[in-house]
Coordinates of N, CA and C in Angstrom, one line a residue:
M259 N -47.3 -0.8 -35.4 CA -46.3 -0.6 -34.9 C -45.9 -1.5 -33.5
T260 N -44.6 -1.9 -33.4 CA -44.7 -2.8 -32.0 C -44.0 -1.8 -30.7
S261 N -44.1 -2.2 -29.6 CA -44.0 -1.4 -28.5 C -42.2 -0.9 -28.8
R262 N -41.5 -2.3 -29.0 CA -40.0 -1.6 -29.7 C -40.0 -0.6 -30.6
Q263 N -40.4 -0.6 -31.5 CA -40.6 0.5 -32.2 C -41.3 1.8 -31.9
S264 N -42.2 1.9 -31.1 CA -42.5 2.9 -30.7 C -41.9 3.8 -29.7
I265 N -40.9 3.0 -28.9 CA -40.0 3.8 -27.9 C -39.0 4.2 -28.7
L266 N -38.4 3.7 -29.7 CA -37.1 3.8 -30.8 C -37.5 5.4 -31.6
S267 N -39.1 5.2 -31.7 CA -39.6 6.4 -32.8 C -39.6 7.6 -31.7
K268 N -39.5 7.7 -30.3 CA -39.3 8.7 -30.0 C -38.1 9.3 -29.5
L269 N -37.1 8.3 -29.5 CA -35.4 9.0 -29.4 C -35.0 9.7 -30.2
P270 N -34.3 10.7 -30.4 CA -33.8 11.8 -31.4 C -32.9 10.9 -32.1
A271 N -32.7 11.3 -33.5 CA -32.1 10.3 -34.5 C -30.8 10.8 -33.7
K272 N -30.3 11.8 -33.3 CA -28.8 11.9 -33.3 C -28.5 13.0 -31.9
A273 N -28.3 12.1 -30.9 CA -28.1 12.6 -29.7 C -27.0 13.8 -29.9
T274 N -27.1 15.1 -29.0 CA -25.9 15.7 -29.1 C -25.3 15.3 -27.5
P275 N -24.0 15.3 -27.9 CA -23.4 14.7 -26.7 C -23.2 15.9 -25.8
P276 N -23.2 15.8 -24.1 CA -23.2 16.8 -23.2 C -22.1 17.6 -23.3
A277 N -22.2 18.7 -23.1 CA -20.8 19.7 -23.2 C -19.9 19.6 -21.8
W278 N -18.8 19.0 -21.9 CA -18.0 19.0 -20.6 C -16.2 19.3 -21.2
S279 N -15.6 19.4 -20.1 CA -14.4 19.8 -20.0 C -13.7 19.1 -18.8
S280 N -12.4 18.7 -19.4 CA -11.3 17.9 -18.7 C -11.3 18.8 -17.1
Q281 N -11.3 19.8 -17.3 CA -10.8 20.6 -15.9 C -12.1 20.5 -15.1
R282 N -13.3 20.1 -15.5 CA -14.3 20.3 -14.6 C -14.3 18.9 -13.4
L283 N -13.3 17.9 -14.2 CA -13.1 16.5 -12.9 C -12.0 16.3 -12.4
V284 N -11.4 17.7 -12.4 CA -10.2 18.0 -11.4 C -10.3 19.0 -10.5
P285 N -10.3 18.3 -9.3 CA -10.4 19.4 -8.2 C -10.1 20.2 -8.1
A286 N -10.3 21.3 -7.8 CA -9.3 22.8 -7.7 C -8.4 22.9 -6.8
F287 N -8.3 22.3 -5.6 CA -7.3 22.3 -4.7 C -6.0 21.5 -5.4
V288 N -6.1 20.9 -6.3 CA -5.0 20.4 -7.0 C -4.2 21.1 -8.1
Q289 N -4.8 21.5 -8.7 CA -4.4 22.9 -9.5 C -3.7 24.1 -8.9
Q290 N -2.4 23.1 -8.4 CA -1.5 24.5 -8.1 C 0.1 24.4 -8.7
D291 N 1.2 24.9 -8.5 CA 2.1 25.3 -8.8 C 3.0 23.8 -8.0
Q292 N 4.2 23.4 -8.5 CA 4.9 22.5 -8.3 C 5.1 22.6 -6.6
A293 N 5.7 23.7 -6.3 CA 6.0 23.8 -4.7 C 4.5 23.5 -3.8
Q294 N 3.8 24.0 -4.3 CA 2.4 23.5 -3.4 C 1.9 22.2 -3.6
L295 N 2.1 21.2 -4.9 CA 1.9 20.2 -4.9 C 2.5 19.3 -3.9
V296 N 4.2 19.7 -4.0 CA 4.8 18.7 -3.2 C 4.4 19.1 -1.6
A297 N 4.1 20.1 -1.2 CA 3.7 20.3 0.2 C 2.3 19.5 0.4
L298 N 1.4 19.7 -0.2 CA 0.2 19.0 -0.7 C 0.3 17.5 -0.3
F299 N 1.2 17.1 -1.2 CA 1.3 15.5 -1.0 C 1.9 15.1 0.2
C300 N 2.8 16.0 0.7 CA 3.2 15.6 1.9 C 2.3 15.4 3.0
E301 N 1.5 16.1 3.0 CA 0.5 16.7 3.9 C -0.5 15.0 3.9
K302 N -0.8 15.0 2.5 CA -1.8 14.0 2.1 C -1.1 12.4 2.5
V303 N 0.1 12.2 2.7 CA 0.8 11.1 3.1 C 0.9 10.9 4.4
M304 N 1.2 11.7 5.2 CA 1.3 11.4 6.5 C -0.2 11.4 6.9
L305 N -1.2 11.9 6.6 CA -2.4 11.9 6.7 C -2.9 10.2 6.2
S306 N -2.2 9.8 5.4 CA -2.5 8.1 5.0 C -1.8 7.2 6.3
Q307 N -1.0 7.6 7.3 CA -0.4 7.2 8.4 C 0.9 6.6 7.5
A308 N 1.3 7.2 6.7 CA 2.9 6.7 6.6 C 3.5 8.1 6.9
T309 N 5.1 7.9 6.9 CA 6.1 8.4 7.4 C 6.4 9.4 6.5
I310 N 7.1 10.6 6.3 CA 7.9 10.9 5.1 C 9.0 11.8 5.3
E311 N 9.9 12.0 4.5 CA 11.4 13.0 5.0 C 11.6 13.2 3.5
T312 N 12.8 14.4 3.6 CA 13.2 15.0 2.2 C 14.5 14.8 2.3
V313 N 15.3 14.6 1.1 CA 16.6 14.8 0.7 C 17.0 15.5 -0.2
A314 N 18.1 16.1 -0.5 CA 18.6 16.5 -1.3 C 19.2 16.1 -2.5
S315 N 19.9 15.0 -2.5 CA 20.3 13.9 -3.2 C 19.7 12.5 -3.3
V316 N 19.7 11.9 -4.2 CA 19.2 10.4 -4.1 C 19.8 9.5 -3.9
N317 N 21.8 10.2 -3.7 CA 23.0 9.4 -3.0 C 22.6 9.2 -1.7
E318 N 22.0 10.3 -1.1 CA 21.7 10.3 0.2 C 20.6 9.4 1.1
V319 N 20.1 8.7 -0.1 CA 19.2 7.4 0.7 C 19.3 6.4 1.3
P320 N 20.5 5.8 0.9 CA 21.5 4.6 1.7 C 21.4 5.2 3.3
A321 N 22.2 6.5 3.4 CA 22.4 6.9 4.5 C 21.2 7.0 5.4
R322 N 20.5 7.4 4.6 CA 18.7 7.8 5.2 C 18.1 6.3 5.9
V323 N 18.4 5.4 4.8 CA 17.9 3.9 5.2 C 18.7 3.4 6.2
A324 N 19.7 3.6 6.5 CA 20.7 3.1 7.7 C 20.5 3.9 9.0
A325 N 20.0 5.1 8.9 CA 19.9 5.8 10.0 C 18.4 5.1 10.5
L326 N 17.9 4.9 9.7 CA 16.2 4.5 10.4 C 16.4 3.0 10.9
F327 N 17.2 2.1 9.9 CA 17.2 0.8 10.2 C 18.8 0.4 10.2
P328 N 19.4 0.8 11.5 CA 21.1 0.5 11.5 C 21.1 -1.2 11.1
N329 N 21.8 -1.7 10.6 CA 22.5 -2.9 10.2 C 21.4 -4.0 9.8
A330 N 20.1 -3.2 9.4 CA 19.3 -4.3 9.4 C 19.4 -5.0 7.8
E331 N 18.9 -5.7 7.4 CA 18.9 -6.7 6.1 C 17.9 -5.9 5.5
I332 N 18.1 -5.7 4.0 CA 16.8 -4.7 3.4 C 17.3 -5.3 1.8
V333 N 16.2 -5.7 1.0 CA 15.7 -6.0 -0.4 C 15.7 -4.6 -0.8
V334 N 16.5 -4.4 -2.0 CA 16.5 -3.2 -2.7 C 16.1 -3.2 -4.4
S335 N 15.5 -2.3 -4.9 CA 14.6 -3.0 -6.1 C 16.0 -2.8 -7.3
D336 N 16.2 -3.6 -7.8 CA 17.5 -3.7 -9.0 C 17.4 -2.2 -9.6
V337 N 16.7 -1.5 -10.0 CA 16.5 0.0 -10.6 C 17.6 0.8 -9.6
L338 N 18.0 0.7 -8.3 CA 18.3 1.5 -7.2 C 20.0 0.7 -7.0
N339 N 20.5 -0.1 -7.9 CA 21.7 -0.8 -7.5 C 22.9 0.4 -7.5
N340 N 22.5 1.5 -8.6 CA 23.9 2.5 -8.5 C 23.8 3.4 -7.5
L341 N 23.3 3.3 -6.8 CA 23.2 4.0 -5.2 C 24.2 3.4 -4.3
P342 N 24.9 4.4 -3.7 CA 26.0 3.9 -2.7 C 25.7 2.7 -1.6
W343 N 25.0 2.2 -1.3 CA 24.6 1.0 -0.6 C 25.9 0.4 -0.3
S344 N 27.2 0.2 -0.5 CA 28.2 -0.2 -0.2 C 29.1 0.4 1.3
Q345 N 28.3 1.8 1.1 CA 29.1 2.6 2.4 C 28.3 3.0 3.5
V346 N 27.3 2.0 3.6 CA 26.4 2.2 5.0 C 26.4 1.1 5.8
A347 N 26.1 1.0 7.0 CA 26.2 -0.1 7.6 C 24.9 -1.0 7.4
L348 N 24.4 -1.9 6.1 CA 23.2 -2.2 5.8 C 23.5 -3.3 5.5
Q349 N 23.1 -4.7 5.3 CA 23.2 -6.0 4.6 C 22.0 -6.1 3.6
R350 N 22.5 -6.2 2.0 CA 21.7 -6.2 1.3 C 21.7 -7.7 1.2
V351 N 19.9 -7.7 1.0 CA 19.8 -9.4 0.6 C 18.8 -9.7 -0.3
G352 N 18.8 -10.8 -0.9 CA 17.7 -11.0 -2.1 C 16.1 -11.5 -1.3
L353 N 15.5 -11.5 -2.4 CA 13.8 -11.3 -1.7 C 13.6 -12.9 -1.3
D354 N 13.1 -13.3 0.1 CA 12.8 -14.4 0.6 C 11.4 -14.2 1.2
L355 N 10.6 -14.9 0.3 CA 9.4 -14.8 0.6 C 8.7 -15.4 1.9
A356 N 9.6 -16.3 2.1 CA 9.2 -17.1 3.6 C 9.7 -16.4 4.9
K357 N 10.1 -15.3 4.5 CA 10.9 -14.5 5.9 C 9.8 -13.4 6.6
D358 N 9.7 -13.4 7.3 CA 8.8 -12.2 8.0 C 10.0 -10.9 8.0
G359 N 9.4 -9.6 8.1 CA 9.5 -8.1 8.4 C 10.7 -7.9 7.6
I360 N 10.2 -8.2 6.3 CA 11.0 -7.3 5.0 C 11.1 -6.3 4.9
I361 N 12.4 -5.6 4.7 CA 12.2 -4.2 4.7 C 12.7 -4.3 3.2
A362 N 11.9 -3.2 2.4 CA 12.2 -3.4 0.9 C 12.4 -1.8 0.6
V363 N 13.4 -1.3 -0.7 CA 13.2 -0.1 -0.5 C 13.2 -0.2 -2.6
T364 N 12.2 0.6 -3.3 CA 12.2 0.8 -4.2 C 12.0 2.3 -5.0
D365 N 12.3 2.8 -5.9 CA 11.7 4.0 -6.3 C 10.2 4.0 -6.9
C366 N 9.9 5.1 -7.6 CA 8.3 5.7 -7.9 C 8.4 6.1 -9.2
F367 N 7.3 5.8 -9.8 CA 7.0 6.6 -11.1 C 6.4 7.9 -10.7
A368 N 5.6 8.1 -10.2 CA 5.0 9.2 -9.9 C 4.4 9.4 -8.4
G369 N 4.4 10.6 -7.6 CA 3.5 10.6 -6.0 C 2.2 11.6 -6.8
V370 N 1.1 11.3 -6.2 CA -0.3 11.9 -6.7 C -0.6 13.0 -5.2
A371 N -0.7 14.1 -5.9 CA -1.2 15.4 -4.5 C -2.2 15.4 -3.9
E372 N -3.3 14.6 -4.7 CA -4.6 14.4 -4.8 C -4.8 13.6 -3.2
T373 N -4.5 12.6 -3.3 CA -4.6 11.7 -1.9 C -3.5 11.1 -1.7
G374 N -1.9 11.5 -1.8 CA -0.6 11.4 -1.3 C -0.4 9.5 -1.8
T375 N -0.8 9.5 -2.7 CA -0.6 8.1 -3.8 C 0.6 8.0 -4.4
L376 N 1.4 6.7 -4.2 CA 2.4 6.7 -5.0 C 2.1 5.6 -6.0
V377 N 2.8 6.0 -6.9 CA 2.3 5.1 -8.5 C 3.6 4.2 -8.7
L378 N 3.4 3.0 -8.8 CA 4.6 2.2 -8.4 C 4.4 1.4 -10.0
L379 N 5.5 1.2 -10.7 CA 5.3 0.6 -12.0 C 6.3 -0.6 -12.0
S380 N 5.6 -1.9 -12.4 CA 6.6 -3.2 -13.1 C 7.5 -3.0 -13.5
G381 N 8.6 -3.6 -13.8 CA 9.5 -4.0 -14.9 C 10.3 -4.9 -14.7
R382 N 11.5 -5.4 -15.6 CA 13.2 -6.3 -15.6 C 13.1 -6.1 -13.9
D383 N 13.4 -4.3 -13.7 CA 14.0 -4.1 -12.9 C 13.4 -3.7 -11.8
R384 N 12.2 -4.0 -11.6 CA 11.1 -3.6 -10.7 C 10.3 -4.8 -10.3
D385 N 10.6 -5.5 -9.3 CA 10.0 -6.5 -8.7 C 8.7 -6.0 -8.2
S386 N 7.4 -6.2 -8.7 CA 6.4 -5.3 -8.0 C 6.2 -6.4 -6.6
R387 N 6.7 -7.6 -6.4 CA 6.2 -8.2 -5.3 C 6.7 -7.3 -4.0
L388 N 7.8 -6.7 -4.2 CA 8.4 -5.7 -3.1 C 7.3 -5.0 -2.5
N389 N 6.5 -4.2 -3.5 CA 5.4 -3.4 -3.0 C 4.5 -4.1 -1.9
F390 N 4.6 -5.4 -1.7 CA 3.3 -6.3 -1.1 C 3.9 -7.1 -0.2
V391 N 5.0 -7.7 -0.4 CA 5.1 -8.9 0.8 C 6.4 -8.2 2.0
S392 N 6.6 -6.8 1.9 CA 7.3 -6.2 2.8 C 6.4 -6.1 3.9
Q393 N 7.2 -5.8 5.3 CA 6.6 -5.5 6.3 C 7.1 -3.8 6.5
T394 N 8.0 -3.3 6.0 CA 7.8 -1.6 5.6 C 8.7 -1.5 4.1
H395 N 7.9 -0.8 3.6 CA 8.2 -0.4 2.2 C 8.9 1.1 2.2
I396 N 9.9 1.3 1.9 CA 10.8 2.7 2.1 C 10.5 3.0 0.1
V397 N 9.7 4.1 -0.2 CA 9.8 4.3 -1.2 C 10.3 5.8 -1.7
I398 N 10.9 5.9 -2.8 CA 11.8 7.0 -3.2 C 10.9 8.0 -4.2
V399 N 11.0 9.3 -3.8 CA 10.0 9.5 -4.9 C 10.9 11.0 -5.1
E400 N 11.0 11.5 -6.8 CA 11.4 12.6 -7.1 C 10.5 13.5 -7.0
A401 N 11.0 14.8 -6.2 CA 9.6 15.9 -6.1 C 9.2 16.4 -7.4
S402 N 9.8 16.2 -8.8 CA 9.3 16.7 -9.8 C 8.3 15.9 -10.6
S403 N 8.4 14.6 -9.9 CA 7.3 13.6 -10.2 C 5.6 13.7 -9.7
I404 N 6.0 14.7 -9.0 CA 4.5 14.8 -7.9 C 3.4 15.4 -8.7
V405 N 2.5 14.8 -9.0 CA 1.3 15.6 -9.9 C -0.1 16.2 -9.1
G406 N -0.7 16.8 -9.7 CA -2.1 17.1 -8.6 C -2.9 15.8 -8.8
P407 N -3.6 15.7 -10.1 CA -4.6 14.4 -10.1 C -4.5 13.3 -10.7
Y408 N -4.9 12.2 -10.3 CA -4.8 11.0 -11.0 C -4.5 11.5 -12.5
E409 N -5.3 11.9 -12.9 CA -5.3 12.1 -14.7 C -4.1 12.0 -15.0
D410 N -3.2 13.3 -14.5 CA -1.7 13.2 -14.7 C -0.8 12.5 -15.0
V411 N -1.3 11.2 -14.3 CA -0.3 10.2 -14.2 C -0.5 9.5 -15.6
W412 N -1.5 9.1 -16.1 CA -1.7 8.6 -17.3 C -0.8 9.2 -18.5
Q413 N -1.3 10.6 -18.0 CA -0.4 11.5 -19.4 C 1.0 11.5 -19.5
M414 N 1.7 11.0 -18.1 CA 3.2 11.1 -17.7 C 3.3 9.8 -18.5
L415 N 2.8 8.6 -18.0 CA 2.9 7.5 -18.8 C 3.2 7.3 -20.2
R416 N 2.0 8.2 -21.0 CA 2.2 8.4 -22.2 C 3.4 9.1 -23.0
D417 N 3.2 10.0 -22.4 CA 4.7 10.7 -22.7 C 6.1 10.2 -22.3
A418 N 5.9 9.6 -21.3 CA 7.5 9.0 -21.1 C 7.9 7.8 -22.7
T419 N 9.1 7.7 -22.1 CA 10.0 7.0 -23.3 C 9.8 5.4 -22.8
I420 N 9.0 4.9 -22.5 CA 8.8 3.5 -21.8 C 7.4 3.1 -22.8
S421 N 7.9 1.7 -22.8 CA 6.5 0.8 -23.3 C 5.2 1.1 -21.6
I422 N 4.1 0.9 -21.9 CA 3.1 0.8 -20.6 C 3.6 -0.7 -20.2
P423 N 3.5 -0.7 -18.8 CA 3.8 -1.7 -18.0 C 3.1 -2.6 -17.8
R424 N 3.3 -3.7 -17.5 CA 2.2 -4.9 -17.2 C 1.3 -4.5 -16.1
A425 N 2.0 -3.8 -15.3 CA 1.8 -3.5 -13.9 C 1.6 -1.9 -13.4
V426 N 0.8 -1.2 -13.4 CA 0.8 0.1 -12.4 C -0.2 0.2 -11.2
N427 N 0.7 0.1 -9.9 CA -0.3 -0.2 -9.0 C -0.4 1.0 -7.9
F428 N -1.1 1.7 -7.5 CA -2.0 2.7 -6.8 C -1.5 2.3 -5.5
V429 N -0.7 2.9 -4.7 CA -0.8 2.7 -3.2 C -0.6 4.0 -2.6
T430 N -1.4 4.0 -1.3 CA -2.1 4.9 -0.6 C -1.8 4.4 1.2
G431 N -0.5 4.6 1.6 CA -0.1 4.6 2.9 C -0.1 3.0 3.4
P432 N 0.1 2.7 4.5 CA 0.2 1.3 4.5 C -1.1 0.4 4.7
S433 N -0.9 -0.7 4.1 CA -2.0 -1.8 3.6 C -2.7 -1.9 5.2
R434 N -4.3 -1.9 5.1 CA -4.9 -1.5 6.3 C -6.6 -2.5 5.5
T435 N -7.0 -2.9 6.8 CA -8.1 -3.5 6.6 C -9.4 -3.5 8.1
A436 N -10.5 -3.2 7.9 CA -11.2 -3.3 8.7 C -12.2 -4.5 9.3
D437 N -12.0 -5.4 8.0 CA -12.6 -6.7 7.9 C -13.4 -7.3 9.4
I438 N -12.1 -7.2 10.6 CA -12.9 -7.8 11.6 C -13.0 -6.5 12.8
E439 N -14.7 -6.8 13.1 CA -15.4 -5.6 14.2 C -15.2 -4.5 13.6
Q440 N -14.9 -4.1 12.3 CA -14.5 -2.6 12.2 C -13.4 -1.9 12.7
T441 N -12.6 -3.0 13.0 CA -11.4 -1.8 13.7 C -10.3 -2.0 12.9
I442 N -9.7 -0.8 12.5 CA -8.8 -0.6 11.7 C -7.4 -1.8 11.9
E443 N -6.9 -2.4 11.3 CA -5.8 -3.2 11.5 C -4.5 -2.8 10.3
L444 N -3.3 -2.3 10.5 CA -2.7 -2.1 9.6 C -1.6 -3.3 9.1
G445 N -1.3 -3.6 7.9 CA -0.3 -4.4 7.4 C -1.1 -5.8 7.7
A446 N -2.4 -5.7 7.2 CA -3.1 -7.2 7.2 C -2.8 -7.7 5.6
H447 N -2.3 -6.7 4.8 CA -2.9 -7.6 3.3 C -1.3 -6.9 2.6
G448 N -0.3 -6.3 3.4 CA 0.9 -5.7 2.8 C 1.6 -5.0 3.7
P449 N 2.2 -4.2 3.6 CA 3.5 -3.7 4.4 C 2.7 -2.7 5.6
G450 N 2.8 -2.9 6.7 CA 2.5 -2.3 7.8 C 3.0 -0.6 8.1
E451 N 4.2 -0.4 7.3 CA 4.7 0.7 7.5 C 4.9 0.9 5.9
V452 N 4.8 2.1 5.6 CA 5.3 3.1 4.4 C 5.9 4.3 4.8
H453 N 7.3 4.4 4.2 CA 8.2 5.4 4.6 C 8.6 6.1 3.0
V454 N 8.1 7.6 3.0 CA 8.4 8.0 1.4 C 9.4 9.1 1.9
I455 N 10.5 8.9 1.0 CA 11.8 9.8 0.6 C 11.8 10.8 -0.6
I456 N 11.2 12.0 -0.4 CA 11.0 12.5 -1.6 C 12.7 13.1 -1.7
V457 N 13.1 13.0 -2.8 CA 14.5 13.7 -3.4 C 14.4 14.7 -4.2
D458 N 14.9 15.7 -3.8 CA 14.7 17.0 -4.9 C 15.8 16.9 -6.1
A459 N 17.0 16.1 -6.2 CA 17.4 15.8 -7.2 C 17.7 14.5 -7.6
F460 N 16.8 13.8 -8.6 CA 17.0 12.4 -9.1 C 16.8 12.2 -10.6
E461 N 17.7 11.8 -10.8 CA 18.1 11.5 -12.3 C 16.9 10.4 -12.4
H462 N 15.7 10.4 -12.9 CA 14.7 9.6 -13.1 C 14.5 8.6 -14.3
Q463 N 14.7 7.4 -13.9 CA 15.2 6.0 -14.9 C 13.9 5.3 -14.9
P464 N 12.8 5.5 -15.6 CA 11.8 4.9 -16.0 C 11.8 3.5 -16.4

């Protein structure tokens, strides 16, 4: 008998897989009702050094953006074209990659309460570059799309009436690095500011 045969002979013919439950993978603190998940998401977003506010309707978003950045030039994701942007003092512009200080407004597929993470999808009306080249990234999150753990995001995608997109980006707070002298620097590889607007009434458009 060779050494290999000797080792293999000691292995059980059919190993019984260990018992497991998906519930054991999910932290208890995210197994809460929707209102508690929204509150937890807000807490985690602020811990990530992003800012956050809540509006009652998605139609209030342009006015809130104008209040934050009056008369500013903004790049708006095409999926949000139907919002009343013309009623506020903002200048909508196209994406110019050579320009500094880009302010971008995008929607969001889901929010993850576990870490305050934004889940952003690519698509024909969703230019993923806006998630990374802007200096200020304003993200609209539907309150009902906030989930507890990451696992629920993939279930939402499977349940959605869309094809799985080419890119699913998970973003938690502003971009940061500590490569230089272990000092945290925001905006090194992406947005230096992230502002989240939670919308209570939003007809989601996946």
